Coordinates of C-alpha atoms and ligand atoms in Angstrom, one line a residue:
X1 CA 54.7 163.5 156.7
X2 CA 52.5 166.0 159.2
X3 CA 49.4 163.4 159.0
X4 CA 50.7 160.5 158.9
X5 CA 53.1 162.1 162.3
X6 CA 50.1 163.7 164.2
X7 CA 48.3 159.4 163.1
X8 CA 50.8 158.0 164.4
X9 CA 51.2 159.8 167.4
X10 CA 47.7 159.2 168.2
X11 CA 48.0 156.1 167.9
X12 CA 50.4 155.6 169.7
X13 CA 51.0 154.6 173.4
X14 CA 53.8 154.3 175.6
X15 CA 53.0 151.0 178.1
X16 CA 52.7 149.3 175.2
X17 CA 53.0 150.4 171.1
X18 CA 50.6 148.2 170.1
X19 CA 48.7 149.4 167.4
X20 CA 50.6 149.8 164.3
X21 CA 53.4 147.7 164.1
X22 CA 55.3 148.7 161.0
X23 CA 57.8 145.3 160.1
X24 CA 60.4 144.9 158.0
X25 CA 60.7 141.8 154.7
X26 CA 62.6 139.7 157.3
X27 CA 65.4 138.5 155.6
X28 CA 67.3 136.2 154.4
X29 CA 68.6 133.3 156.4
X30 CA 72.0 134.4 157.4
X31 CA 74.8 131.3 158.3
X32 CA 74.1 129.1 161.4
X33 CA 74.1 130.1 163.9
X34 CA 74.5 133.6 163.2
X35 CA 76.6 135.7 165.1
X36 CA 76.7 139.2 163.1
X37 CA 73.3 141.6 161.8
X38 CA 72.7 142.0 158.2
X39 CA 70.9 146.7 158.0
X40 CA 69.0 147.0 154.7
X41 CA 66.6 149.3 154.0
X42 CA 63.4 148.6 156.2
X43 CA 60.1 147.2 153.6
X44 CA 57.4 147.8 154.6
X45 CA 56.7 143.6 152.4
X46 CA 54.9 142.3 155.6
X47 CA 53.1 145.0 156.4
X48 CA 50.3 143.9 157.8
X49 CA 48.4 146.2 159.5
X50 CA 47.6 148.9 156.0
X51 CA 44.6 148.1 155.0
X52 CA 43.0 148.3 158.7
X53 CA 44.5 151.1 159.6
X54 CA 44.2 153.7 156.5
X55 CA 48.1 155.3 156.6
X56 CA 48.3 156.6 153.7
X57 CA 50.3 155.0 150.8
X58 CA 52.7 157.5 150.3
X59 CA 54.3 158.2 154.4
X60 CA 54.8 154.1 154.3
X61 CA 56.4 154.8 151.8
X62 CA 59.2 156.3 153.0
X63 CA 60.3 154.1 155.0
X64 CA 62.0 152.1 152.6
X65 CA 64.2 155.0 152.7
X66 CA 63.8 156.8 155.7
X67 CA 66.5 158.8 156.9
X68 CA 69.2 156.0 159.9
X69 CA 67.1 153.5 159.5
X70 CA 67.6 149.8 159.1
X71 CA 66.7 146.7 159.9
X72 CA 68.3 143.3 160.2
X73 CA 67.4 139.9 161.9
X74 CA 68.8 137.2 163.7
X75 CA 68.0 133.7 163.5
X76 CA 67.4 132.0 167.7
X77 CA 66.6 129.3 169.0
X78 CA 62.9 128.7 169.7
X79 CA 64.2 126.9 173.4
X80 CA 67.6 127.7 174.8
X81 CA 67.6 124.5 176.5
X82 CA 68.2 122.6 172.4
X83 CA 70.7 125.1 171.3
X84 CA 70.8 122.9 168.0
X85 CA 66.7 122.8 166.8
X86 CA 64.6 125.1 166.3
X87 CA 65.3 128.3 165.0
X88 CA 63.1 131.6 164.5
X89 CA 63.4 135.2 163.7
X90 CA 64.2 138.1 165.6
X91 CA 63.7 141.1 163.9
X92 CA 64.6 144.7 164.3
X93 CA 65.4 148.0 163.6
X94 CA 68.0 150.6 164.4
X95 CA 67.5 154.4 163.9
X96 CA 71.4 155.2 163.9
X97 CA 73.4 158.0 165.5
X98 CA 73.2 161.1 164.2
X99 CA 76.7 161.7 162.9
X100 CA 77.1 164.6 164.7
X101 CA 78.6 164.2 168.1
X102 CA 81.3 160.5 168.8
X103 CA 79.4 157.5 168.5
X104 CA 79.1 155.7 171.8
X105 CA 77.7 152.5 171.0
X106 CA 74.4 151.0 170.8
X107 CA 72.1 151.3 172.9
X108 CA 68.4 148.5 172.9
X109 CA 65.5 149.8 173.3
X110 CA 62.2 147.8 174.7
X111 CA 59.1 149.8 175.2
X112 CA 57.2 147.0 177.6
X113 CA 54.7 145.7 176.6
X114 CA 54.8 142.3 177.2
X115 CA 53.4 142.8 172.9
X116 CA 55.1 146.2 172.7
X117 CA 57.9 146.8 169.7
X118 CA 61.0 148.3 169.5
X119 CA 61.2 148.5 166.3
X120 CA 57.6 150.8 166.0
X121 CA 59.5 153.7 168.1
X122 CA 62.8 153.1 166.2
X123 CA 60.9 153.6 163.1
X124 CA 58.2 156.4 164.1
X125 CA 61.6 158.3 165.1
X126 CA 62.9 158.1 162.3
X127 CA 59.9 159.0 160.3
X128 CA 60.4 162.6 162.6
X129 CA 58.2 161.7 166.3
X130 CA 59.9 162.7 168.6
X131 CA 60.5 158.9 171.1
X132 CA 63.9 159.5 172.0
X133 CA 66.2 162.3 173.6
X134 CA 68.3 163.7 171.1
X135 CA 70.8 163.7 173.3
X136 CA 70.1 159.7 172.9
X137 CA 70.4 159.8 169.3
X138 CA 73.5 162.0 169.1
X139 CA 75.2 159.6 170.9
X140 CA 73.9 155.8 170.0
X141 CA 72.1 153.1 167.7
X142 CA 69.3 152.9 169.2
X143 CA 67.9 149.6 168.4
X144 CA 63.8 148.9 168.9
X145 CA 63.9 145.2 170.3
X146 CA 61.0 143.3 169.7
X147 CA 60.7 140.5 171.8
X148 CA 60.4 136.6 170.4
X149 CA 56.7 136.6 169.7
X150 CA 56.7 140.3 169.4
X151 CA 56.7 142.9 166.3
X152 CA 59.2 141.9 163.4
X153 CA 60.2 138.6 165.4
X154 CA 58.3 135.9 164.2
X155 CA 54.7 136.8 165.2
X156 CA 52.8 134.5 168.0
X157 CA 49.3 133.9 165.9
X158 CA 46.1 133.8 167.3
X159 CA 42.9 133.4 166.3
X160 CA 41.1 136.4 166.6
X161 CA 37.6 134.7 166.9
X162 CA 38.6 133.2 170.0
X163 CA 39.7 136.2 171.7
X164 CA 36.8 138.4 170.8
X165 CA 35.1 135.0 172.4
X166 CA 36.9 134.7 175.5
X167 CA 34.6 135.5 178.7
X168 CA 33.7 138.1 181.3
X169 CA 36.5 138.5 184.0
X170 CA 34.7 139.4 187.1
X171 CA 33.0 135.3 187.9
X172 CA 30.4 135.5 190.1
X173 CA 29.0 132.1 190.1
X174 CA 30.6 128.3 189.3
X175 CA 29.7 128.2 185.6
X176 CA 30.4 131.3 185.1
X177 CA 34.1 130.4 186.0
X178 CA 34.3 127.2 183.6
X179 CA 33.2 129.1 181.1
X180 CA 36.5 131.9 181.8
X181 CA 38.4 128.8 182.1
X182 CA 37.2 127.0 179.1
X183 CA 37.4 129.9 176.5
X184 CA 41.1 131.1 178.1
X185 CA 42.0 127.5 177.0
X186 CA 40.3 127.4 173.4
X187 CA 41.9 130.1 172.6
X188 CA 45.7 129.5 174.5
X189 CA 44.8 126.5 172.2
X190 CA 43.8 128.2 168.8
X191 CA 47.6 129.6 170.0
X192 CA 49.3 127.0 170.4
X193 CA 48.5 124.8 166.7
X194 CA 48.9 128.0 165.1
X195 CA 52.7 129.7 166.4
X196 CA 53.8 126.4 166.5
X197 CA 56.6 125.1 169.1
X198 CA 57.3 129.3 170.5
X199 CA 54.8 129.1 172.0
X200 CA 56.1 126.6 175.1
X201 CA 58.6 129.3 175.3
X202 CA 57.8 133.0 175.4
X203 CA 59.4 133.7 178.4
X204 CA 61.5 135.8 179.6
X205 CA 64.6 133.8 180.2
X206 CA 64.0 133.5 176.6
X207 CA 63.5 136.0 175.8
X208 CA 67.1 137.0 178.3
X209 CA 69.5 134.8 176.4
X210 CA 67.7 135.9 173.4
X211 CA 69.1 139.5 174.1
X212 CA 72.9 138.0 175.0
X213 CA 71.9 136.8 171.6
X214 CA 71.8 139.9 170.4
X215 CA 74.3 141.6 172.4
X216 CA 77.0 139.2 171.2
X217 CA 75.9 140.1 166.8
X218 CA 76.4 143.7 167.3
X219 CA 80.5 142.5 168.9
X220 CA 80.6 145.5 171.1
X221 CA 81.2 144.8 174.2
X222 CA 79.0 145.4 177.0
X223 CA 75.0 145.3 176.3
X224 CA 74.1 149.2 176.5
X225 CA 69.9 148.6 177.3
X226 CA 67.0 150.8 178.2
X227 CA 64.0 149.2 179.1
X228 CA 60.4 150.6 179.7
X229 CA 57.9 148.4 182.5
X230 CA 58.0 145.6 180.7
X231 CA 61.6 146.1 179.3
X232 CA 62.1 146.5 182.9
X233 CA 61.6 142.6 183.6
X234 CA 63.7 142.3 180.3
X235 CA 66.4 143.5 182.1
X236 CA 66.3 142.1 184.9
X237 CA 66.9 138.8 184.3
X238 CA 69.9 139.4 182.1
X239 CA 71.1 141.2 184.5
X240 CA 70.8 138.2 186.7
X241 CA 72.1 136.4 183.4
X242 CA 74.9 137.8 182.8
X243 CA 75.6 140.8 184.8
X244 CA 79.7 141.1 183.6
X245 CA 78.1 141.7 179.6
X246 CA 76.0 144.3 181.6
X247 CA 76.5 148.0 180.1
X248 CA 74.9 151.0 181.0
X249 CA 71.2 149.8 181.6
X250 CA 68.5 152.6 182.6
X251 CA 65.3 150.3 184.2
X252 CA 61.7 152.7 183.6
X253 CA 59.3 152.3 184.9
X254 CA 59.9 149.0 186.8
X255 CA 58.3 145.5 187.5
X256 CA 58.6 143.5 190.6
X257 CA 58.7 139.8 189.6
X258 CA 59.7 138.4 192.9
X259 CA 56.0 138.7 194.6
X260 CA 53.2 136.7 195.4
X261 CA 50.4 137.1 192.9
X262 CA 48.0 138.9 196.1
X263 CA 51.4 141.0 196.4
X264 CA 51.4 141.3 193.3
X265 CA 48.1 143.2 193.1
X266 CA 47.9 144.6 196.5
X267 CA 50.9 147.1 194.8
X268 CA 49.2 148.2 191.6
X269 CA 45.2 147.8 192.6
X270 CA 46.7 151.1 195.3
X271 CA 48.9 152.2 192.1
X272 CA 46.0 152.5 190.2
X273 CA 43.5 154.0 192.7
X274 CA 45.7 156.8 193.9
X275 CA 46.7 158.0 190.4
X276 CA 42.9 157.7 189.5
X277 CA 42.4 160.4 192.4
X278 CA 45.8 162.5 191.1
X279 CA 44.0 162.8 187.9
X280 CA 40.7 163.5 189.8
X281 CA 41.9 166.6 191.5
X282 CA 43.6 167.2 188.1
X283 CA 40.3 168.1 187.1
X284 CA 38.8 169.8 189.5
X285 CA 42.2 172.3 190.1
X286 CA 44.6 172.8 187.3
X287 CA 43.1 171.3 184.6
X288 CA 41.7 173.0 182.0
X289 CA 37.8 173.6 180.8
X290 CA 38.7 172.6 178.0
X291 CA 40.9 170.1 179.1
X292 CA 38.3 168.5 182.0
X293 CA 35.1 169.3 181.7
X294 CA 34.2 168.3 185.5
X295 CA 34.8 171.9 187.0
X296 CA 33.6 171.8 190.3
X297 CA 31.2 168.8 189.7
X298 CA 32.1 166.1 191.5
X299 CA 33.7 163.6 189.7
X300 CA 34.6 160.4 192.0
X301 CA 30.6 160.3 192.8
X302 CA 30.1 160.7 188.9
X303 CA 33.7 157.8 187.7
X304 CA 31.3 155.7 190.6
X305 CA 28.0 156.7 188.3
X306 CA 29.3 154.7 185.8
X307 CA 30.2 152.5 186.6
X308 CA 27.6 151.3 188.7
X309 CA 25.1 152.6 185.6
X310 CA 27.8 150.3 183.0
X311 CA 28.2 147.2 185.6
X312 CA 23.5 146.9 185.4
X313 CA 23.8 148.1 181.3
X314 CA 26.5 148.5 179.4
X315 CA 26.5 151.4 178.1
X316 CA 26.5 151.9 173.4
X317 CA 29.2 152.2 171.7
X318 CA 28.5 152.8 168.4
X319 CA 31.8 154.5 166.7
X320 CA 32.9 150.4 168.3
X321 CA 30.8 149.8 164.1
X322 CA 32.1 148.6 161.1
X323 CA 32.3 144.9 160.0
X324 CA 34.0 143.5 162.0
X325 CA 34.1 146.3 165.0
X326 CA 38.0 147.7 166.0
X327 CA 36.2 147.4 169.8
X328 CA 32.9 146.4 171.3
X329 CA 29.5 147.6 170.4
X330 CA 29.6 148.5 174.3
X331 CA 31.0 148.5 177.4
X332 CA 30.3 147.0 180.8
X333 CA 31.9 147.7 184.1
X334 CA 35.0 145.4 183.6
X335 CA 36.0 147.2 180.2
X336 CA 35.0 150.9 181.5
X337 CA 38.2 150.1 184.6
X338 CA 40.1 148.4 182.8
X339 CA 41.0 150.6 179.8
X340 CA 40.4 153.7 181.8
X341 CA 44.2 152.2 184.0
X342 CA 46.5 152.5 180.3
X343 CA 44.4 156.0 179.7
X344 CA 46.1 157.2 183.3
X345 CA 49.6 156.1 181.6
X346 CA 50.6 159.3 179.8
X347 CA 48.9 162.9 181.9
X348 CA 50.5 165.3 179.7
X349 CA 50.5 165.0 175.5
X350 CA 53.3 163.8 174.2
X351 CA 54.4 162.2 171.2
X352 CA 54.5 158.9 172.0
X353 CA 51.5 158.6 173.7
X354 CA 47.1 158.9 172.5
X355 CA 45.9 162.2 173.7
X356 CA 46.9 162.8 177.8
X357 CA 44.4 163.1 180.5
X358 CA 42.4 165.2 179.0
X359 CA 41.5 162.5 176.4
X360 CA 40.5 160.3 179.4
X361 CA 38.0 163.1 180.8
X362 CA 36.6 163.4 177.0
X363 CA 36.5 159.7 177.0
X364 CA 34.4 160.1 180.1
X365 CA 32.1 162.7 179.5
X366 CA 31.3 161.5 176.0
X367 CA 29.8 157.8 178.4
X368 CA 28.4 159.7 180.9
X369 CA 26.4 161.0 177.3
X370 CA 26.0 157.5 176.8
X371 CA 28.8 157.0 173.6
X372 CA 31.2 154.6 175.1
X373 CA 33.1 154.2 172.0
X374 CA 36.8 155.4 173.7
X375 CA 36.6 153.0 176.8
X376 CA 35.7 150.3 175.5
X377 CA 37.6 147.1 174.8
X378 CA 39.1 146.9 171.6
X379 CA 39.4 143.5 169.6
X380 CA 41.2 141.7 167.7
X381 CA 41.4 141.7 164.0
X382 CA 44.5 140.2 162.3
X383 CA 46.6 136.5 163.8
X384 CA 49.6 138.3 163.9
X385 CA 47.0 141.2 166.7
X386 CA 49.1 143.2 168.9
X387 CA 47.2 142.6 171.8
X388 CA 48.2 138.8 172.0
X389 CA 51.2 138.5 173.7
X390 CA 50.4 140.7 176.1
X391 CA 48.2 137.7 177.5
X392 CA 50.4 134.6 176.8
X393 CA 53.8 136.4 178.2
X394 CA 52.0 137.4 180.9
X395 CA 50.7 133.8 181.7
X396 CA 54.0 132.5 180.7
X397 CA 55.8 135.0 184.0
X398 CA 53.2 134.9 186.5
X399 CA 51.5 132.0 188.8
X400 CA 47.0 132.2 187.5
X401 CA 46.8 129.3 191.0
X402 CA 43.1 130.1 191.2
X403 CA 40.8 126.9 191.4
X404 CA 37.5 128.2 191.6
X405 CA 35.4 131.6 191.5
X406 CA 34.8 132.0 196.0
X407 CA 39.2 131.8 194.9
X408 CA 38.8 134.8 192.1
X409 CA 36.7 137.0 194.8
X410 CA 38.3 137.1 197.5
X411 CA 40.9 138.2 195.5
X412 CA 38.2 140.9 194.7
X413 CA 36.8 141.5 197.5
X414 CA 40.3 142.5 199.2
X415 CA 41.0 144.6 195.9
X416 CA 37.7 146.3 196.3
X417 CA 37.8 147.1 200.2
X418 CA 41.0 148.6 199.8
X419 CA 40.2 150.1 196.0
X420 CA 36.5 150.9 196.0
X421 CA 36.5 153.5 192.8
X422 CA 38.9 151.2 190.1
X423 CA 37.9 147.4 192.3
X424 CA 40.8 145.3 191.0
X425 CA 40.2 145.7 187.2
X426 CA 44.1 145.3 186.5
X427 CA 47.0 144.4 184.0
X428 CA 48.0 141.9 187.7
X429 CA 44.1 141.1 188.6
X430 CA 43.6 140.6 183.9
X431 CA 46.8 138.0 183.6
X432 CA 45.5 136.3 186.4
X433 CA 42.0 135.0 185.5
X434 CA 42.6 136.1 181.8
X435 CA 45.2 132.9 182.2
X436 CA 43.7 130.3 183.9
X437 CA 42.4 127.2 181.3
X438 CA 46.4 127.9 179.9
X439 CA 48.1 125.8 177.8
X440 CA 51.7 126.0 178.6
X441 CA 53.7 126.9 181.7
X442 CA 54.5 128.7 183.3
X443 CA 58.3 128.7 182.8
X444 CA 58.9 132.0 184.2
X445 CA 57.3 131.9 188.3
X446 CA 58.5 135.2 190.1
X447 CA 61.0 135.4 192.9
X448 CA 63.8 137.0 193.8
X449 CA 66.6 137.7 191.6
X450 CA 69.3 135.9 193.0
X451 CA 71.8 138.4 195.3
X452 CA 74.6 136.3 194.6
X453 CA 75.0 137.3 191.1
X454 CA 73.4 140.4 191.0
X455 CA 75.9 141.8 193.7
X456 CA 78.5 141.1 189.7
X457 CA 75.8 144.4 188.1
X458 CA 77.4 147.2 187.2
X459 CA 75.4 150.7 188.3
X460 CA 72.2 150.9 187.2
X461 CA 69.9 153.7 187.0
X462 CA 66.4 152.7 188.1
X463 CA 62.9 155.2 187.2
X464 CA 60.0 156.0 188.8
X465 CA 57.2 158.5 189.1
X466 CA 55.6 158.2 192.9
X467 CA 52.3 158.3 191.1
X468 CA 52.2 155.3 188.3
X469 CA 49.3 153.7 187.5
X470 CA 50.3 150.5 186.6
X471 CA 54.5 150.1 187.7
X472 CA 54.2 151.3 191.1
X473 CA 56.3 152.6 193.5
X474 CA 56.3 149.9 195.7
X475 CA 57.3 147.6 193.1
X476 CA 60.1 149.7 192.1
X477 CA 61.2 149.9 196.1
X478 CA 62.1 145.5 195.9
X479 CA 63.3 145.3 192.9
X480 CA 65.8 148.1 194.2
X481 CA 66.1 145.6 197.6
X482 CA 67.3 143.4 194.7
X483 CA 70.1 145.3 193.1
X484 CA 72.5 146.2 194.9
X485 CA 74.6 149.2 192.1
X486 CA 71.2 150.0 191.6
X487 CA 69.9 154.3 192.4
X488 CA 66.9 155.0 192.3
X489 CA 65.5 158.2 190.5
X490 CA 62.3 159.5 191.8
X491 CA 59.7 161.7 189.6
X492 CA 57.7 163.4 192.1
X493 CA 54.6 162.7 189.4
X494 CA 52.4 161.2 187.1
X495 CA 52.0 158.9 184.7
X496 CA 53.8 154.8 183.1
X497 CA 57.9 155.9 183.0
X498 CA 59.9 159.4 182.6
X499 CA 62.3 158.9 179.6
X500 CA 59.7 160.0 175.9
X501 CA 58.4 163.0 179.1
X502 CA 61.9 164.8 178.0
X503 CA 61.7 166.4 181.3
X504 CA 64.4 166.7 184.0
X505 CA 64.3 162.8 184.5
X506 CA 64.9 162.8 180.9
X507 CA 68.4 164.2 181.6
X508 CA 69.4 162.5 184.4
X509 CA 68.6 160.1 182.4
X510 CA 70.5 160.7 179.1
X511 CA 73.4 162.0 181.5
X512 CA 74.1 158.5 182.5
X513 CA 73.9 156.2 179.4
X514 CA 76.4 159.4 177.1
X515 CA 78.7 160.2 180.1
X516 CA 78.5 157.7 182.4
X517 CA 76.8 159.6 185.3
X518 CA 75.1 158.6 187.9
X519 CA 72.6 159.9 190.2
X520 CA 72.8 160.4 194.4
X521 CA 70.4 157.8 196.1
X522 CA 66.6 159.4 196.8
X523 CA 66.7 162.9 194.1
X524 CA 63.1 163.3 194.1
X525 CA 62.5 166.0 190.5
X526 CA 60.0 167.4 189.4
X527 CA 59.7 166.5 185.8
Ligands
NAG1 C1 68.4 153.3 151.5 O1 68.0 154.2 152.3 C2 68.2 155.0 151.6 C3 68.0 155.9 153.0 O2 69.2 155.4 154.0 C4 68.5 155.8 149.8 O3 68.9 156.5 150.2 C5 68.7 154.1 149.8 O4 67.9 154.2 147.8 C6 67.8 152.3 150.0 N1 68.2 152.3 149.1 C7 66.1 151.2 148.7 C8 67.2 150.3 148.0 O5 66.0 152.1 148.4
NAG2 C1 66.1 167.5 168.5 O1 67.0 168.1 167.2 C2 66.1 168.0 165.4 C3 66.3 167.4 164.9 O2 68.0 167.6 165.4 C4 65.6 169.5 166.5 O3 64.9 169.9 165.0 C5 65.1 169.5 167.9 O4 64.0 170.5 168.1 C6 65.9 168.8 168.9 N1 64.8 169.1 169.7 C7 65.4 169.3 170.7 C8 64.6 169.6 172.0 O5 66.2 169.3 171.0
NAG3 C1 36.3 170.5 194.1 O1 37.5 171.5 194.6 C2 36.7 172.4 195.3 C3 37.1 174.0 195.2 O2 39.0 173.9 195.6 C4 36.4 172.6 195.9 O3 35.6 173.2 197.1 C5 35.9 170.8 196.1 O4 35.3 169.6 196.9 C6 36.4 169.8 194.7 N1 35.6 168.9 194.6 C7 36.3 167.7 195.1 C8 35.7 166.7 194.4 O5 37.4 167.8 195.7
NAG4 C1 30.1 158.1 169.3 O1 31.4 158.7 169.5 C2 33.3 158.0 169.6 C3 34.3 158.9 169.5 O2 33.9 159.9 170.0 C4 32.7 158.7 168.3 O3 33.2 159.1 167.6 C5 31.2 158.9 167.6 O4 30.7 159.8 166.5 C6 29.8 158.6 169.0 N1 29.4 158.5 168.5 C7 28.4 158.9 168.2 C8 26.4 158.6 167.7 O5 27.5 160.1 168.6
NAG5 C1 55.6 165.6 195.7 O1 55.0 167.2 195.3 C2 54.3 168.0 196.0 C3 53.3 168.8 195.3 O2 53.7 168.9 194.1 C4 55.0 167.7 197.3 O3 54.3 168.4 198.1 C5 55.6 167.0 197.8 O4 56.0 167.2 198.7 C6 56.5 166.6 196.8 N1 57.0 165.3 197.4 C7 57.9 164.9 197.2 C8 58.5 163.0 198.1 O5 59.2 165.2 196.8

């Protein structure tokens, strides 16, 4: 078990548990419309990545009899405007309450992404990786929720070759802009062809409706929800549509889905840059030499030099070799800046993280010595690669209105002025540029939550850290203003989301989930 756990520990990341999927076999369709869940042992029959990840068979086989774990799926309409039309399968895994304390009900959990699999977290938990707190799992069955297109749910399918062939997101000439739009479009059209009707309905409005179908099928009354990162966007939309059906809702690492492109970008590049500076300071002051080899060195300058060097000549990534390689054989400035952002997500390694900030320090050090393997961009290898939903869902949820190369350059110039180290390269930027030419509508465009609906919602606990590399505190404030009943709890620290850290913030989240106790407004905690 230990090897598998350390394997998982090195793989799982909080934001996007995207490198390892352990799907259950999908069970036979129930009667139509399906109104209850039929739980079965999870199995590994459809596990698509077993070969590439080299997980030992004996550990995988444990899934079928892992304690407290089971799997189910639910048939849901592809298009909620046509509920009698085509259906797809919403897959899920459940980690059952310990039985040692009073069971309060079911908590539905989503780790974010878009593209992160909740089912995978339930499976990880059952195999011994503490992704949920003991207090949570003493009192709740936790259902790991996989949105449409993700994980155990009917997957988004795309051509990995077309994904890997997409053009640079930093066009500086008309021809490069056209190449970008055309390569995005070609990849998207491949997804549409392979996925079918579901492709046009990957937006989060549809996901929130799926979640209501799940709540009804659980059959225990209101929805208890713990959403991290993108999971906050699912939760807030659910609360807008079904305010009277909200039970205990926690939103951790908040997305404000009301912003224009430049506002969203501005907040994100600022918080990424700010957290990078927290990392620089940590390296220079708090970290041991083993954790960060840049003591008494001017890391900010070295970082800038690395980016400039990679811009001139991409840095080799010899560890990415293979056929097909799992990452690009070299890393450009663009690759490095996209990949540093998620490496800031967890400061200290926790079970659900990769290697924490020490891992980032190591990756930078190796890159400065000519080996950028750890900063190279991942490549897709499979038709259901978990890399895909991130972009496809983003394209359905966020506008991407640049019409020319100069539209992109103005945006970047603004970002570079504000964030000279990270230069605007960020998740918001990726969505705004990688979705140009996308062959599906923006079905869930950014807008403020409906104040009349939100006025009906019961208390919601929001949590955000001050130095979050991905979801800015500015977004948390913006969302708080749209949820009159929200209490915002602040963690005075770095990193994206707080529940998985198991600190004082987790204890306050549990106090709300389990005891119904909300903290006062404006509490700031250190861990
Ligand atoms: C299902 O899982 C339980 C443990 O949770 C185990 O005892 C049982 O043998 C499993 N059933 C099958 C058919 O594998
Ligand atoms: C949580 O429970 C497990 C098993 O019951 C135990 O091994 C572990 O130490 C507990 N964790 C904490 C933080 O108390
Ligand atoms: C690193 O820390 C030293 C001592 O505290 C300080 O003098 C120096 O300016 C710091 N370097 C950077 C780049 O922050
Ligand atoms: C490059 O770095 C990777 C990741 O640390 C390592 O696995 C690989 O052996 C290194 N390759 C060379 C040629 O140094
Ligand atoms: C956060 O912590 C830092 C030092 O650890 C402190 O200087 C600062 O005042 C704190 N901020 C808040 C809002 O508590």
